[in-house]
Amino acid sequence: AAARPVGTAIPLQGRDRMIETPNDIAPYGDIILWEKPVQFAAALFIRNGSTVFDIGANTGGVAIALRRLAGQKGRLTAFECHPKMIAWCRENFRVNDARDIRLVEKACWNQAGANLRMASDEGFYSPSSSLVRAIKTDRHFEVATTTVDVEAASEGQWPDFIKIDVEGAEYEVLQGAEAALSREPVIVLERMPPHQMPGREDRDPVPFLIERGYRCFDVNSLEPLDPDEAFVLPTNILAIPPRLTGFAPRFTDAARQKSADGALTFPLDPGAYRISLDIAVQGEGTGAFRLHDSAGRLVLMAADRSERLAAPLCAVFPMRVDAPDTYSLTLEGETVSLGGLTVERIDGLQADAG
């Protein structure tokens, strides 16, 4: 299974409740836990009236969060081709009053009108399914294809923001978005490590975007991305188009704390922050951390294998604070321990032309 970024590790709906079938879906509250760093990045750029494409919508949680950011005047098109996930999306959109999300039940690709063979298994997550990754399974089905450019032209609305998470086929999606890219949307996409994509080393989406003038950042750390640096886990990338010269994240230490009994409490004033957790791994196993505000609301969480929980994919994340509050962080798991955390204020997040 693919690594799970902060907020996506456990299928959650409503108040930290497990969901197993579409019948378990309930309305979200004001906090949606799915892919919180992706939501942080999206909130920097999506405005009331924005047009948003969510390519690889999975169960629809992120799509609903992005639709809320786009406001009454905005539009969101979600793409999902896995039959199981399509059913989830439909029900999730229905119960969360998001029926105006346009759901395209096709694979987004570099060519419209084709039929592709998709590998799939019985897992909950569609990371268990892919058009391009080698997956050990006897289950396959055909999916019809479309492209970003075809769908944008048919709507007469070109996306301002595009999120792409399609289990290794991000390169092909970008190939089918040349007209859209000429309009310089902000993009967040998942980048798969080479060892998970044998034979596709020349299909890395990051060089594709850099050649078109985009600057790429790690979504979790907001550090500039070195395209040649080795990495072993799937990583979410924020791609900033050439027109947004004012975007230049800067970090200033705000607080450092050591853990006491695996728990930390720390106050934050309004602003944007990067939180870095010092998680030590004592062996193979699983762990989880949860971040609550002073009202006891769960605002961020991650749960995964111990070594993944300690990796920057989970242990470093951005967050925005709108009002002064005190946060409590707890770590669970016999094979992980929390040494402390570092909090840095983030400046330079201007979503303008500088």
mmCIF file of C-alpha atoms in Angstrom:
data_model
loop_
_atom_site.group_PDB
_atom_site.id
_atom_site.type_symbol
_atom_site.label_atom_id
_atom_site.label_comp_id
_atom_site.label_asym_id
_atom_site.label_seq_id
_atom_site.Cartn_x
_atom_site.Cartn_y
_atom_site.Cartn_z
ATOM 1 C CA ALA A 1 0.000 0.000 0.000
ATOM 2 C CA ALA A 2 1.101 3.545 -0.632
ATOM 3 C CA ALA A 3 2.318 5.740 2.213
ATOM 4 C CA ARG A 4 -0.465 7.753 3.759
ATOM 5 C CA PRO A 5 0.041 11.474 4.344
ATOM 6 C CA VAL A 6 -1.119 13.266 7.442
ATOM 7 C CA GLY A 7 -4.860 13.035 7.910
ATOM 8 C CA THR A 8 -5.448 10.133 5.518
ATOM 9 C CA ALA A 9 -4.149 7.196 7.501
ATOM 10 C CA ILE A 10 -7.473 6.006 8.899
ATOM 11 C CA PRO A 11 -10.784 6.342 7.023
ATOM 12 C CA LEU A 12 -12.604 8.893 9.118
ATOM 13 C CA GLN A 13 -15.947 10.541 8.826
ATOM 14 C CA GLY A 14 -17.556 13.033 11.133
ATOM 15 C CA ARG A 15 -16.218 12.784 14.672
ATOM 16 C CA ASP A 16 -13.214 10.471 14.346
ATOM 17 C CA ARG A 17 -15.499 7.593 13.365
ATOM 18 C CA MET A 18 -14.413 4.633 11.279
ATOM 19 C CA ILE A 19 -16.201 4.089 7.970
ATOM 20 C CA GLU A 20 -16.275 0.757 6.159
ATOM 21 C CA THR A 21 -19.146 1.032 3.668
ATOM 22 C CA PRO A 22 -20.977 3.936 2.002
ATOM 23 C CA ASN A 23 -23.780 3.362 4.533
ATOM 24 C CA ASP A 24 -21.389 4.566 7.269
ATOM 25 C CA ILE A 25 -20.907 7.982 5.667
ATOM 26 C CA ALA A 26 -22.097 10.928 7.745
ATOM 27 C CA PRO A 27 -21.835 14.693 7.254
ATOM 28 C CA TYR A 28 -18.457 16.237 7.972
ATOM 29 C CA GLY A 29 -18.123 18.928 10.580
ATOM 30 C CA ASP A 30 -16.142 22.095 9.945
ATOM 31 C CA ILE A 31 -12.889 20.085 10.080
ATOM 32 C CA ILE A 32 -12.162 17.501 7.388
ATOM 33 C CA LEU A 33 -9.141 15.374 8.332
ATOM 34 C CA TRP A 34 -8.262 14.023 4.910
ATOM 35 C CA GLU A 35 -4.910 15.236 3.486
ATOM 36 C CA LYS A 36 -4.502 18.217 5.801
ATOM 37 C CA PRO A 37 -1.206 19.471 4.250
ATOM 38 C CA VAL A 38 -2.868 19.393 0.819
ATOM 39 C CA GLN A 39 -5.754 21.390 2.260
ATOM 40 C CA PHE A 40 -3.278 23.896 3.746
ATOM 41 C CA ALA A 41 -1.648 24.412 0.352
ATOM 42 C CA ALA A 42 -4.996 24.649 -1.431
ATOM 43 C CA ALA A 43 -6.272 27.293 0.987
ATOM 44 C CA LEU A 44 -3.391 29.575 -0.030
ATOM 45 C CA PHE A 45 -4.651 29.760 -3.605
ATOM 46 C CA ILE A 46 -8.320 28.760 -3.885
ATOM 47 C CA ARG A 47 -10.672 31.702 -3.542
ATOM 48 C CA ASN A 48 -14.423 32.248 -3.790
ATOM 49 C CA GLY A 49 -15.042 31.773 -7.497
ATOM 50 C CA SER A 50 -12.081 29.492 -8.224
ATOM 51 C CA THR A 51 -12.389 26.573 -10.624
ATOM 52 C CA VAL A 52 -10.841 23.432 -9.132
ATOM 53 C CA PHE A 53 -10.078 19.977 -10.574
ATOM 54 C CA ASP A 54 -9.589 17.057 -8.148
ATOM 55 C CA ILE A 55 -8.116 14.208 -10.185
ATOM 56 C CA GLY A 56 -8.174 10.942 -8.265
ATOM 57 C CA ALA A 57 -10.958 11.832 -5.838
ATOM 58 C CA ASN A 58 -10.912 8.524 -3.898
ATOM 59 C CA THR A 59 -13.876 8.715 -1.479
ATOM 60 C CA GLY A 60 -14.427 12.434 -2.029
ATOM 61 C CA GLY A 61 -13.250 13.885 1.298
ATOM 62 C CA VAL A 62 -10.610 16.176 -0.174
ATOM 63 C CA ALA A 63 -12.954 17.201 -2.988
ATOM 64 C CA ILE A 64 -15.512 18.375 -0.439
ATOM 65 C CA ALA A 65 -12.847 20.348 1.453
ATOM 66 C CA LEU A 66 -11.657 22.021 -1.751
ATOM 67 C CA ARG A 67 -15.232 22.732 -2.810
ATOM 68 C CA ARG A 68 -15.799 24.584 0.448
ATOM 69 C CA LEU A 69 -12.725 26.728 -0.229
ATOM 70 C CA ALA A 70 -14.070 27.694 -3.670
ATOM 71 C CA GLY A 71 -17.155 29.298 -2.126
ATOM 72 C CA GLN A 72 -20.578 29.938 -3.603
ATOM 73 C CA LYS A 73 -19.184 31.226 -6.882
ATOM 74 C CA GLY A 74 -16.653 28.425 -7.327
ATOM 75 C CA ARG A 75 -16.797 25.155 -9.242
ATOM 76 C CA LEU A 76 -15.199 21.778 -8.626
ATOM 77 C CA THR A 77 -14.850 18.840 -10.975
ATOM 78 C CA ALA A 78 -13.848 15.515 -9.405
ATOM 79 C CA PHE A 79 -12.396 12.657 -11.455
ATOM 80 C CA GLU A 80 -12.647 9.045 -10.264
ATOM 81 C CA CYS A 81 -12.709 5.866 -12.355
ATOM 82 C CA HIS A 82 -12.709 3.106 -9.708
ATOM 83 C CA PRO A 83 -16.312 1.779 -9.396
ATOM 84 C CA LYS A 84 -16.032 1.328 -5.627
ATOM 85 C CA MET A 85 -14.705 4.837 -5.104
ATOM 86 C CA ILE A 86 -17.331 6.309 -7.451
ATOM 87 C CA ALA A 87 -20.050 4.918 -5.173
ATOM 88 C CA TRP A 88 -18.323 6.454 -2.155
ATOM 89 C CA CYS A 89 -18.019 9.823 -3.868
ATOM 90 C CA ARG A 90 -21.667 9.934 -4.864
ATOM 91 C CA GLU A 91 -22.836 9.204 -1.329
ATOM 92 C CA ASN A 92 -20.275 11.504 0.285
ATOM 93 C CA PHE A 93 -21.287 14.396 -1.963
ATOM 94 C CA ARG A 94 -24.970 13.711 -1.262
ATOM 95 C CA VAL A 95 -24.790 13.663 2.539
ATOM 96 C CA ASN A 96 -22.402 16.633 2.671
ATOM 97 C CA ASP A 97 -24.569 18.946 0.568
ATOM 98 C CA ALA A 98 -21.982 18.958 -2.215
ATOM 99 C CA ARG A 99 -24.112 17.704 -5.085
ATOM 100 C CA ASP A 100 -22.916 20.552 -7.274
ATOM 101 C CA ILE A 101 -19.531 18.812 -7.537
ATOM 102 C CA ARG A 102 -19.305 17.476 -11.077
ATOM 103 C CA LEU A 103 -18.140 13.843 -10.932
ATOM 104 C CA VAL A 104 -16.380 12.589 -14.070
ATOM 105 C CA GLU A 105 -16.443 8.795 -13.920
ATOM 106 C CA LYS A 106 -13.456 8.284 -16.189
ATOM 107 C CA ALA A 107 -9.689 7.969 -15.910
ATOM 108 C CA CYS A 108 -7.853 11.209 -16.544
ATOM 109 C CA TRP A 109 -5.133 10.443 -19.098
ATOM 110 C CA ASN A 110 -3.141 11.877 -22.016
ATOM 111 C CA GLN A 111 -5.788 10.798 -24.520
ATOM 112 C CA ALA A 112 -9.577 10.957 -24.473
ATOM 113 C CA GLY A 113 -11.805 8.191 -25.761
ATOM 114 C CA ALA A 114 -9.510 5.268 -25.019
ATOM 115 C CA ASN A 115 -10.234 2.216 -22.876
ATOM 116 C CA LEU A 116 -7.537 1.155 -20.435
ATOM 117 C CA ARG A 117 -7.094 -1.938 -18.286
ATOM 118 C CA MET A 118 -6.907 -1.126 -14.588
ATOM 119 C CA ALA A 119 -5.525 -3.440 -11.914
ATOM 120 C CA SER A 120 -7.450 -3.504 -8.660
ATOM 121 C CA ASP A 121 -7.779 -5.417 -5.417
ATOM 122 C CA GLU A 122 -10.339 -5.520 -2.631
ATOM 123 C CA GLY A 123 -8.610 -2.943 -0.417
ATOM 124 C CA PHE A 124 -10.435 0.090 0.935
ATOM 125 C CA TYR A 125 -8.081 2.565 -0.691
ATOM 126 C CA SER A 126 -7.687 2.984 -4.424
ATOM 127 C CA PRO A 127 -3.875 3.082 -3.920
ATOM 128 C CA SER A 128 -4.542 -0.638 -4.282
ATOM 129 C CA SER A 129 -5.471 0.153 -7.909
ATOM 130 C CA SER A 130 -3.478 1.672 -10.736
ATOM 131 C CA LEU A 131 -3.322 2.086 -14.483
ATOM 132 C CA VAL A 132 0.482 2.026 -14.551
ATOM 133 C CA ARG A 133 1.855 0.354 -11.407
ATOM 134 C CA ALA A 134 2.506 -3.384 -11.219
ATOM 135 C CA ILE A 135 0.026 -4.761 -8.678
ATOM 136 C CA LYS A 136 -0.281 -8.405 -7.738
ATOM 137 C CA THR A 137 -3.933 -9.099 -8.364
ATOM 138 C CA ASP A 138 -6.223 -11.157 -10.568
ATOM 139 C CA ARG A 139 -8.834 -8.393 -10.666
ATOM 140 C CA HIS A 140 -8.850 -6.043 -13.644
ATOM 141 C CA PHE A 141 -11.488 -3.898 -15.301
ATOM 142 C CA GLU A 142 -11.660 -1.485 -18.210
ATOM 143 C CA VAL A 143 -12.011 2.250 -17.736
ATOM 144 C CA ALA A 144 -12.752 4.955 -20.281
ATOM 145 C CA THR A 145 -10.377 7.916 -20.497
ATOM 146 C CA THR A 146 -10.622 11.657 -20.789
ATOM 147 C CA THR A 147 -8.171 14.549 -20.395
ATOM 148 C CA VAL A 148 -7.964 17.755 -18.402
ATOM 149 C CA ASP A 149 -8.083 19.807 -21.588
ATOM 150 C CA VAL A 150 -11.143 18.003 -22.965
ATOM 151 C CA GLU A 151 -13.107 18.412 -19.727
ATOM 152 C CA ALA A 152 -12.073 22.036 -19.197
ATOM 153 C CA ALA A 153 -12.990 22.966 -22.758
ATOM 154 C CA SER A 154 -16.346 21.185 -22.488
ATOM 155 C CA GLU A 155 -17.164 23.136 -19.304
ATOM 156 C CA GLY A 156 -15.823 26.397 -20.665
ATOM 157 C CA GLN A 157 -13.973 26.786 -17.355
ATOM 158 C CA TRP A 158 -10.208 26.318 -17.047
ATOM 159 C CA PRO A 159 -8.903 25.229 -13.645
ATOM 160 C CA ASP A 160 -7.149 27.669 -11.325
ATOM 161 C CA PHE A 161 -6.067 24.826 -9.047
ATOM 162 C CA ILE A 162 -5.481 21.150 -9.869
ATOM 163 C CA LYS A 163 -4.909 18.301 -7.405
ATOM 164 C CA ILE A 164 -3.626 15.036 -8.922
ATOM 165 C CA ASP A 165 -3.311 11.746 -7.036
ATOM 166 C CA VAL A 166 -3.605 8.858 -9.480
ATOM 167 C CA GLU A 167 -1.119 6.262 -8.227
ATOM 168 C CA GLY A 168 1.720 6.844 -10.659
ATOM 169 C CA ALA A 169 -0.122 8.165 -13.718
ATOM 170 C CA GLU A 170 0.443 11.852 -12.860
ATOM 171 C CA TYR A 171 2.757 12.276 -15.872
ATOM 172 C CA GLU A 172 0.056 11.153 -18.290
ATOM 173 C CA VAL A 173 -2.481 13.486 -16.679
ATOM 174 C CA LEU A 174 -0.116 16.428 -17.225
ATOM 175 C CA GLN A 175 0.442 15.386 -20.845
ATOM 176 C CA GLY A 176 -3.300 15.742 -21.352
ATOM 177 C CA ALA A 177 -3.317 19.194 -19.750
ATOM 178 C CA GLU A 178 -1.040 21.258 -22.016
ATOM 179 C CA ALA A 179 -3.720 23.853 -22.777
ATOM 180 C CA ALA A 180 -4.636 24.084 -19.097
ATOM 181 C CA LEU A 181 -0.969 24.422 -18.082
ATOM 182 C CA SER A 182 -0.544 27.339 -20.489
ATOM 183 C CA ARG A 183 -2.968 29.201 -18.187
ATOM 184 C CA GLU A 184 -0.635 28.492 -15.236
ATOM 185 C CA PRO A 185 -2.831 26.853 -12.567
ATOM 186 C CA VAL A 186 -1.380 25.953 -9.189
ATOM 187 C CA ILE A 187 -0.894 22.184 -8.942
ATOM 188 C CA VAL A 188 -0.595 19.722 -6.066
ATOM 189 C CA LEU A 189 0.312 16.187 -7.096
ATOM 190 C CA GLU A 190 1.651 12.951 -5.693
ATOM 191 C CA ARG A 191 5.112 11.874 -6.849
ATOM 192 C CA MET A 192 5.914 8.173 -6.678
ATOM 193 C CA PRO A 193 9.463 6.954 -5.834
ATOM 194 C CA PRO A 194 11.350 5.275 -8.696
ATOM 195 C CA HIS A 195 11.544 1.860 -7.003
ATOM 196 C CA GLN A 196 7.743 1.686 -7.038
ATOM 197 C CA MET A 197 7.611 2.612 -10.725
ATOM 198 C CA PRO A 198 10.152 0.385 -12.535
ATOM 199 C CA GLY A 199 10.527 1.214 -16.207
ATOM 200 C CA ARG A 200 8.932 4.648 -15.792
ATOM 201 C CA GLU A 201 11.951 6.682 -14.691
ATOM 202 C CA ASP A 202 11.410 9.020 -17.643
ATOM 203 C CA ARG A 203 7.829 9.722 -16.535
ATOM 204 C CA ASP A 204 8.597 11.829 -13.480
ATOM 205 C CA PRO A 205 6.056 14.699 -13.331
ATOM 206 C CA VAL A 206 8.480 17.077 -11.546
ATOM 207 C CA PRO A 207 10.925 17.638 -14.472
ATOM 208 C CA PHE A 208 7.867 17.955 -16.744
ATOM 209 C CA LEU A 209 6.627 20.882 -14.660
ATOM 210 C CA ILE A 210 10.048 22.468 -14.145
ATOM 211 C CA GLU A 211 10.529 22.555 -17.920
ATOM 212 C CA ARG A 212 7.377 24.668 -18.070
ATOM 213 C CA GLY A 213 8.648 27.163 -15.530
ATOM 214 C CA TYR A 214 7.022 25.758 -12.388
ATOM 215 C CA ARG A 215 8.792 25.841 -9.024
ATOM 216 C CA CYS A 216 8.229 22.734 -6.927
ATOM 217 C CA PHE A 217 7.989 22.464 -3.133
ATOM 218 C CA ASP A 218 7.389 19.614 -0.717
ATOM 219 C CA VAL A 219 3.787 20.017 0.493
ATOM 220 C CA ASN A 220 4.578 18.994 4.065
ATOM 221 C CA SER A 221 7.794 20.948 4.681
ATOM 222 C CA LEU A 222 7.240 23.700 2.055
ATOM 223 C CA GLU A 223 10.943 23.448 1.269
ATOM 224 C CA PRO A 224 12.055 23.835 -2.377
ATOM 225 C CA LEU A 225 12.298 20.459 -4.054
ATOM 226 C CA ASP A 226 15.579 19.117 -5.423
ATOM 227 C CA PRO A 227 14.343 16.993 -8.357
ATOM 228 C CA ASP A 228 17.486 14.831 -8.237
ATOM 229 C CA GLU A 229 17.347 14.056 -4.522
ATOM 230 C CA ALA A 230 16.569 10.411 -3.775
ATOM 231 C CA PHE A 231 13.325 9.604 -1.948
ATOM 232 C CA VAL A 232 11.714 6.341 -0.923
ATOM 233 C CA LEU A 233 8.111 7.226 -0.054
ATOM 234 C CA PRO A 234 5.370 8.815 -2.175
ATOM 235 C CA THR A 235 5.533 12.577 -1.697
ATOM 236 C CA ASN A 236 3.024 15.350 -2.315
ATOM 237 C CA ILE A 237 4.412 18.226 -4.381
ATOM 238 C CA LEU A 238 3.204 21.832 -4.590
ATOM 239 C CA ALA A 239 3.946 23.258 -8.056
ATOM 240 C CA ILE A 240 3.927 27.059 -8.284
ATOM 241 C CA PRO A 241 3.456 28.534 -11.788
ATOM 242 C CA PRO A 242 5.800 31.213 -13.197
ATOM 243 C CA ARG A 243 3.257 34.011 -12.644
ATOM 244 C CA LEU A 244 3.365 33.636 -8.829
ATOM 245 C CA THR A 245 6.797 35.110 -8.143
ATOM 246 C CA GLY A 246 5.740 36.318 -4.684
ATOM 247 C CA PHE A 247 5.558 32.799 -3.235
ATOM 248 C CA ALA A 248 8.776 32.250 -1.242
ATOM 249 C CA PRO A 249 8.293 30.481 2.124
ATOM 250 C CA ARG A 250 10.530 31.629 4.991
ATOM 251 C CA PHE A 251 10.747 29.993 8.416
ATOM 252 C CA THR A 252 11.420 31.478 11.857
ATOM 253 C CA ASP A 253 11.685 29.469 15.084
ATOM 254 C CA ALA A 254 8.625 30.039 17.266
ATOM 255 C CA ALA A 255 8.924 27.321 19.929
ATOM 256 C CA ARG A 256 10.738 24.133 20.900
ATOM 257 C CA GLN A 257 9.490 21.633 23.457
ATOM 258 C CA LYS A 258 10.561 18.304 24.869
ATOM 259 C CA SER A 259 7.947 15.652 25.445
ATOM 260 C CA ALA A 260 6.752 14.509 28.850
ATOM 261 C CA ASP A 261 5.121 11.057 28.917
ATOM 262 C CA GLY A 262 4.433 11.129 25.191
ATOM 263 C CA ALA A 263 2.295 14.283 25.284
ATOM 264 C CA LEU A 264 2.867 17.949 24.477
ATOM 265 C CA THR A 265 0.792 21.096 24.988
ATOM 266 C CA PHE A 266 1.710 24.337 23.245
ATOM 267 C CA PRO A 267 0.017 27.700 22.546
ATOM 268 C CA LEU A 268 -0.081 29.314 19.098
ATOM 269 C CA ASP A 269 -1.065 32.802 17.988
ATOM 270 C CA PRO A 270 -2.774 33.389 14.633
ATOM 271 C CA GLY A 271 -0.539 32.622 11.665
ATOM 272 C CA ALA A 272 0.940 29.858 9.532
ATOM 273 C CA TYR A 273 3.288 27.331 11.117
ATOM 274 C CA ARG A 274 5.445 24.331 10.323
ATOM 275 C CA ILE A 275 5.418 21.637 13.004
ATOM 276 C CA SER A 276 8.286 19.120 13.110
ATOM 277 C CA LEU A 277 7.930 16.128 15.430
ATOM 278 C CA ASP A 278 10.903 14.254 16.887
ATOM 279 C CA ILE A 279 9.620 10.679 16.618
ATOM 280 C CA ALA A 280 11.981 7.816 17.460
ATOM 281 C CA VAL A 281 11.363 4.251 16.263
ATOM 282 C CA GLN A 282 12.267 1.302 18.481
ATOM 283 C CA GLY A 283 11.201 -1.517 16.176
ATOM 284 C CA GLU A 284 8.608 -2.702 13.711
ATOM 285 C CA GLY A 285 5.025 -1.850 14.541
ATOM 286 C CA THR A 286 2.449 0.883 14.144
ATOM 287 C CA GLY A 287 1.828 4.224 15.767
ATOM 288 C CA ALA A 288 -0.417 7.251 15.650
ATOM 289 C CA PHE A 289 -0.404 10.857 16.691
ATOM 290 C CA ARG A 290 -3.351 13.142 17.260
ATOM 291 C CA LEU A 291 -3.506 16.916 17.559
ATOM 292 C CA HIS A 292 -6.446 18.457 19.450
ATOM 293 C CA ASP A 293 -7.363 22.085 20.048
ATOM 294 C CA SER A 294 -8.420 23.508 23.419
ATOM 295 C CA ALA A 295 -12.043 22.567 22.708
ATOM 296 C CA GLY A 296 -11.022 18.938 22.319
ATOM 297 C CA ARG A 297 -11.595 18.848 18.564
ATOM 298 C CA LEU A 298 -9.327 16.582 16.555
ATOM 299 C CA VAL A 299 -7.672 18.909 14.037
ATOM 300 C CA LEU A 300 -4.974 16.653 12.598
ATOM 301 C CA MET A 301 -3.840 13.058 12.870
ATOM 302 C CA ALA A 302 -1.733 10.357 11.270
ATOM 303 C CA ALA A 303 -1.464 6.617 11.814
ATOM 304 C CA ASP A 304 0.857 4.274 9.977
ATOM 305 C CA ARG A 305 3.746 1.872 10.283
ATOM 306 C CA SER A 306 6.308 3.205 12.743
ATOM 307 C CA GLU A 307 8.997 4.020 10.186
ATOM 308 C CA ARG A 308 6.519 5.939 8.043
ATOM 309 C CA LEU A 309 5.075 7.817 10.979
ATOM 310 C CA ALA A 310 8.587 9.081 11.810
ATOM 311 C CA ALA A 311 9.297 10.143 8.205
ATOM 312 C CA PRO A 312 8.803 13.760 7.008
ATOM 313 C CA LEU A 313 5.715 12.533 5.151
ATOM 314 C CA CYS A 314 3.901 12.518 8.498
ATOM 315 C CA ALA A 315 6.216 14.029 11.105
ATOM 316 C CA VAL A 316 6.527 17.427 9.387
ATOM 317 C CA PHE A 317 3.371 19.330 8.488
ATOM 318 C CA PRO A 318 2.054 22.877 8.027
ATOM 319 C CA MET A 319 -0.962 24.269 9.825
ATOM 320 C CA ARG A 320 -2.818 27.555 9.993
ATOM 321 C CA VAL A 321 -4.133 29.092 13.201
ATOM 322 C CA ASP A 322 -6.966 31.629 12.876
ATOM 323 C CA ALA A 323 -7.338 32.561 16.556
ATOM 324 C CA PRO A 324 -5.106 32.166 19.636
ATOM 325 C CA ASP A 325 -5.403 28.619 20.930
ATOM 326 C CA THR A 326 -3.582 25.901 22.856
ATOM 327 C CA TYR A 327 -2.967 22.548 21.188
ATOM 328 C CA SER A 328 -2.313 19.117 22.678
ATOM 329 C CA LEU A 329 -0.392 16.436 20.813
ATOM 330 C CA THR A 330 -0.326 12.794 21.843
ATOM 331 C CA LEU A 331 1.613 9.874 20.375
ATOM 332 C CA GLU A 332 0.446 6.279 20.610
ATOM 333 C CA GLY A 333 2.273 3.039 19.864
ATOM 334 C CA GLU A 334 4.683 0.670 21.593
ATOM 335 C CA THR A 335 7.362 1.042 18.916
ATOM 336 C CA VAL A 336 7.443 4.848 18.721
ATOM 337 C CA SER A 337 8.285 7.603 21.185
ATOM 338 C CA LEU A 338 7.962 11.381 21.048
ATOM 339 C CA GLY A 339 11.078 13.332 21.966
ATOM 340 C CA GLY A 340 9.659 16.772 21.324
ATOM 341 C CA LEU A 341 8.655 19.187 18.600
ATOM 342 C CA THR A 342 9.811 22.334 16.829
ATOM 343 C CA VAL A 343 7.371 25.037 15.771
ATOM 344 C CA GLU A 344 8.358 27.527 13.068
ATOM 345 C CA ARG A 345 6.368 30.485 11.820
ATOM 346 C CA ILE A 346 5.974 30.580 8.033
ATOM 347 C CA ASP A 347 6.080 33.843 6.083
ATOM 348 C CA GLY A 348 6.303 34.490 2.358
ATOM 349 C CA LEU A 349 3.206 32.541 1.376
ATOM 350 C CA GLN A 350 1.813 35.287 -0.833
ATOM 351 C CA ALA A 351 -0.373 33.858 -3.580
ATOM 352 C CA ASP A 352 0.238 36.770 -5.926
ATOM 353 C CA ALA A 353 2.619 37.954 -8.607
ATOM 354 C CA GLY A 354 5.064 39.459 -6.101
#
